[in-house]
Tab-separated table of C-alpha atoms and ligand atoms in Angstrom:
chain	number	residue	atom	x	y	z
A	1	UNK	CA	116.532	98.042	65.702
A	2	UNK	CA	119.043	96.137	64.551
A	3	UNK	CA	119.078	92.245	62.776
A	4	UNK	CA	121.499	90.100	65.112
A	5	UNK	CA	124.077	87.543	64.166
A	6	UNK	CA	122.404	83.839	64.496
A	7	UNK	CA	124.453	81.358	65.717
A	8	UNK	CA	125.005	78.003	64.069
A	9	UNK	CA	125.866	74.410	65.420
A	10	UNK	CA	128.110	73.539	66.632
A	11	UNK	CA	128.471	77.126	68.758
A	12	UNK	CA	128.694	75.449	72.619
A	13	UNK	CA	126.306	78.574	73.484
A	14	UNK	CA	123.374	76.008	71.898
A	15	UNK	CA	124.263	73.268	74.072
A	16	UNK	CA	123.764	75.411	77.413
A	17	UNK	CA	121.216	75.229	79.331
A	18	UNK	CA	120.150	79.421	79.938
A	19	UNK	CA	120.276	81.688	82.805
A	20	UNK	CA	116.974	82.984	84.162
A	21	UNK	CA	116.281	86.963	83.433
A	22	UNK	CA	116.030	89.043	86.109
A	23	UNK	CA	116.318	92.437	85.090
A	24	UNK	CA	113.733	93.852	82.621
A	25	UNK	CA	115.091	96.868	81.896
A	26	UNK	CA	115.805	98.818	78.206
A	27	UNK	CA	118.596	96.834	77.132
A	28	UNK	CA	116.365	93.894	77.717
A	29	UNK	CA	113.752	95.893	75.564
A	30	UNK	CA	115.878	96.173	73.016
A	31	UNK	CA	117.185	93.009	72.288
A	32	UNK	CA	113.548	92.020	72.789
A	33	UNK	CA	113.153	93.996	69.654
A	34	UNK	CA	116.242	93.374	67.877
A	35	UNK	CA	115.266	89.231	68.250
A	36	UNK	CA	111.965	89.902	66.830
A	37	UNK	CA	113.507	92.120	63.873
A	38	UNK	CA	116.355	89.057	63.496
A	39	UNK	CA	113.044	86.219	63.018
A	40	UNK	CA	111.219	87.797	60.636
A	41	UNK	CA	114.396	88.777	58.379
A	42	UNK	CA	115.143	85.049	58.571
A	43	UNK	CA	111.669	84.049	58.139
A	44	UNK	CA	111.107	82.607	61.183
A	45	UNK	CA	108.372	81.269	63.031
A	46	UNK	CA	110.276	81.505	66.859
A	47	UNK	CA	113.569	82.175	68.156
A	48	UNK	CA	115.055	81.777	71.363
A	49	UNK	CA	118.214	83.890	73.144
A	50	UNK	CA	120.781	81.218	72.889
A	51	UNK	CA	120.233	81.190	69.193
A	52	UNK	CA	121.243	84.560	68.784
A	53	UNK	CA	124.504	84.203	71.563
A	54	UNK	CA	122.762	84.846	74.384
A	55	UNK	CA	122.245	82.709	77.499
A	56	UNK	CA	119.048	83.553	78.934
A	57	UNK	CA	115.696	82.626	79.153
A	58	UNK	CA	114.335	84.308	76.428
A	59	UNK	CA	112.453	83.655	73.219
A	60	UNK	CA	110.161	85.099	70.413
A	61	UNK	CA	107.385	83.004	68.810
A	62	UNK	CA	105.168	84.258	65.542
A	63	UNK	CA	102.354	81.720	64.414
A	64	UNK	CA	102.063	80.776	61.086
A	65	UNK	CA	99.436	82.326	59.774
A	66	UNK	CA	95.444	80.939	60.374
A	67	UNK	CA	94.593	79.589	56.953
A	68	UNK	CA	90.586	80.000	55.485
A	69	UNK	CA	88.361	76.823	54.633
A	70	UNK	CA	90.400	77.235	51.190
A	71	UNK	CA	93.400	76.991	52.662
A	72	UNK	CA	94.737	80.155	51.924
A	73	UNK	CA	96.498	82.353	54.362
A	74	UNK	CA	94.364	84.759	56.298
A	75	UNK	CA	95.971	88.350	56.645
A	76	UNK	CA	97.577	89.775	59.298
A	77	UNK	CA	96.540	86.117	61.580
A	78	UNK	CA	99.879	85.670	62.482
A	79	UNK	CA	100.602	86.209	66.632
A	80	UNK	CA	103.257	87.123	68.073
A	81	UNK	CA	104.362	86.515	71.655
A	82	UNK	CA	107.524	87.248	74.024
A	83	UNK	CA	108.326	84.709	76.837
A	84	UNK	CA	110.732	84.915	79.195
A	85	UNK	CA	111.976	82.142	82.341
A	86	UNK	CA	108.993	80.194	80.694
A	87	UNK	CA	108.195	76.077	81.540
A	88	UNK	CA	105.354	73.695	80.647
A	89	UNK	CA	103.460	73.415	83.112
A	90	UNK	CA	101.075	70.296	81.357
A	91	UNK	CA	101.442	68.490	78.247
A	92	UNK	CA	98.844	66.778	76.369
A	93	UNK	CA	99.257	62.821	76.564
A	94	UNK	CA	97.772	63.238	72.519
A	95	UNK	CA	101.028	63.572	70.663
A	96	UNK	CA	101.643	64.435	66.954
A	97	UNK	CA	104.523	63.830	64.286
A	98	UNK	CA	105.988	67.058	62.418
A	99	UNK	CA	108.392	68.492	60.434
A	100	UNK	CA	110.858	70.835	62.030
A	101	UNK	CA	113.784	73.012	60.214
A	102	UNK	CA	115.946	75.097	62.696
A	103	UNK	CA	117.496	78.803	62.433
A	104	UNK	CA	120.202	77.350	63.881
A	105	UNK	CA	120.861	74.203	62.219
A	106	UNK	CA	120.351	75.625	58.248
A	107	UNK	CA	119.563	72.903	55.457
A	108	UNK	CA	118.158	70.416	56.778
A	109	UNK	CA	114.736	69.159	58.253
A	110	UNK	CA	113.815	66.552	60.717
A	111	UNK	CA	110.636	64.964	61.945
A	112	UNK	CA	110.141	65.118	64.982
A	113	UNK	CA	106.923	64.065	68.022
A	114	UNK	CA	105.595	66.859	70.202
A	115	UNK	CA	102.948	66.755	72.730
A	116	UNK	CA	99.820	68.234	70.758
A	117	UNK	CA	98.902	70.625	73.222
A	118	UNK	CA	100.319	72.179	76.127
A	119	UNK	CA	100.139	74.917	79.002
A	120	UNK	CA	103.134	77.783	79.551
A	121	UNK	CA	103.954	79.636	82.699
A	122	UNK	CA	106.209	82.601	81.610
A	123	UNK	CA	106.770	86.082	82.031
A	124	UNK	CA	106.011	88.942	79.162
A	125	UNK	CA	108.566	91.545	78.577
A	126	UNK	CA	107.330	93.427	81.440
A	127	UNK	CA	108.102	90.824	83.761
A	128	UNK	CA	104.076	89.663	84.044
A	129	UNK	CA	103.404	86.813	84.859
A	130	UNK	CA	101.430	84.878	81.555
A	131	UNK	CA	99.614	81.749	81.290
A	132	UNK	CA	99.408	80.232	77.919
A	133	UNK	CA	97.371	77.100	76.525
A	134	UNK	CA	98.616	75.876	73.216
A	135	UNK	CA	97.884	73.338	70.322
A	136	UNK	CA	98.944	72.329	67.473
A	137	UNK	CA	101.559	73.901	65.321
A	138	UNK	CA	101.922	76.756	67.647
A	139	UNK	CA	102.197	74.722	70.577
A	140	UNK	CA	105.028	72.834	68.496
A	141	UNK	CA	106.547	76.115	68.527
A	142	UNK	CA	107.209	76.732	71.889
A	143	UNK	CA	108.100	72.750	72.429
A	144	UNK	CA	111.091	74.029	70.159
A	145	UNK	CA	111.923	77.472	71.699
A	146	UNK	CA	111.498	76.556	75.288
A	147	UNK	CA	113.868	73.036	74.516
A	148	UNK	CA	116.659	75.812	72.907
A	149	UNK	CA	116.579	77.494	76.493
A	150	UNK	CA	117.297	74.199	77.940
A	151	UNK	CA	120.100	73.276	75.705
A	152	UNK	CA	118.341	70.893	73.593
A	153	UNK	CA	117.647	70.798	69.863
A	154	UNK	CA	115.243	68.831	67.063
A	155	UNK	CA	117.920	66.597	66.312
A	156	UNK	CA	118.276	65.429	69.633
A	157	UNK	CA	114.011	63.760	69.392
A	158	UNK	CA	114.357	62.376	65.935
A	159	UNK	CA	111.233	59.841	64.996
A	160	UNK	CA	114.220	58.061	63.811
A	161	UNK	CA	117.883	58.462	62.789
A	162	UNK	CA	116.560	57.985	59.269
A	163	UNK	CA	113.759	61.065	59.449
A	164	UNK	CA	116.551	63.811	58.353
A	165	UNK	CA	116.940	65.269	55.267
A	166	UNK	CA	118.563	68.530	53.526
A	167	UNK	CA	116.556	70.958	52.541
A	168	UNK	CA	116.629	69.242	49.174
A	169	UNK	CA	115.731	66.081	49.752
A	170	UNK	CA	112.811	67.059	51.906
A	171	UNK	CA	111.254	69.268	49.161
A	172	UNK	CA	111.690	66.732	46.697
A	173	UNK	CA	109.922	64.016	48.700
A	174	UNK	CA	107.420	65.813	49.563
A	175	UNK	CA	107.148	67.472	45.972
A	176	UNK	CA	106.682	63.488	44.712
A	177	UNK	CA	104.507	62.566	47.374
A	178	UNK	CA	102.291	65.875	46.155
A	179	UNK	CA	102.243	64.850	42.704
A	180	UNK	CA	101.440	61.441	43.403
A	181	UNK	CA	98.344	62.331	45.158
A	182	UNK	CA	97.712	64.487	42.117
A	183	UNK	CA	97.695	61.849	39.886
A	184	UNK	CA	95.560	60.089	41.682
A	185	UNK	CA	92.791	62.410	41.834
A	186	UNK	CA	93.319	63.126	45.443
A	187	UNK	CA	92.252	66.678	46.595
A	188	UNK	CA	95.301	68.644	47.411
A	189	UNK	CA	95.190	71.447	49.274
A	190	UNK	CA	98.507	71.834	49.918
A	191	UNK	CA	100.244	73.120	46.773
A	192	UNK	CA	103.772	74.071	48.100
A	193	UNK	CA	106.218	72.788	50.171
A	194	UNK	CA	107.062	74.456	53.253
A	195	UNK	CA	108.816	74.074	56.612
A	196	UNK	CA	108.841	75.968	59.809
A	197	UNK	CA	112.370	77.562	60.681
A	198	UNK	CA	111.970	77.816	64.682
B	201	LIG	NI1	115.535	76.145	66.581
């Protein structure tokens, strides 16, 4: 396997919207593979074709991990999944605010509303057919992938112009924000900060 180049804004190859697959032969296998190899070296949570040069209808998604009622990170909870040609086929009318970070846009964060839950119509790698229902963080996941094949990004759905930080300034917000409730005697579970790269 080998780890693959990601592209960066502002490569035009992010702003396209990407050709169905057709053909799911071994060179599709393998850059199924290589793509999966490329997230996890960039510690990734998904990452779709475009973002790696390629123009097709193609992403890789691994949850974050399920966390116990501690909060701690249960091992080996973390799912991975392959979709290819995929849509939403329903969306939840429940929607939720969140903080995405891109592969593809590196150093900076945004906040950003997705649809709390929704359903997927895709194919695997084998070509069959999958149906998918989603929530949550993971179903903000493929909100982000499935936009990439369609030549959107997280910058483009902004809560507001204002809700977009560096890396920096994010962790140092949220760092204060953390302390504060500290201070104040308020449980924290949360004792890091962290933020998805999709
Ligand atoms: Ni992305």
């Amino acid at each position: 396997m080998t780890e693959l180049q990601i592209v960066t804004l502002p490569d035009e190859v992010l702003r396209k919207k990407a050709r169905p697959v057709t053909k799911f032969d071994d060179d599709l296998q393998a850059l199924i593979d290589d793509m999966i190899e490329t997230m996890r070296a960039a510690n990734g949570v998904g990452l779709a074709a475009p973002q790696i040069g390629q123009s097709l209808q193609l992403a890789v998604i691994e949850t974050l991990p399920k966390v116990d009622e501690d909060g701690e990170d249960i091992p080996d909870s973390r799912e991975l999944f392959v979709i290819i040609n995929p849509r939403i086929v329903w969306e939840s009318r429940e929607v939720i605010d969140g903080i995405e970070g891109c592969l593809s846009i590196p150093g900076y964060v945004g906040e950003v509303e997705r649809a709390y839950a929704v359903r997927v119509r895709a194919q695997d790698r084998r070509g069959k057919p999958l149906k998918l229902r989603l929530k949550g963080w993971t179903a903000r996941i493929f909100q982000h992938e499935i936009d990439h094949l369609n030549g959107v990004l997280y910058i483009d759905k902004l809560t507001d112009r204002e809700n977009f930080w560096t890396d920096e300034e994010y962790y140092n917000m949220r760092q204060a924000e953390l302390e504060e409730k500290a201070e104040e005697g308020e449980e924290v579970k949360e004792t890091a900060v962290t933020k998805p790269n999709e």
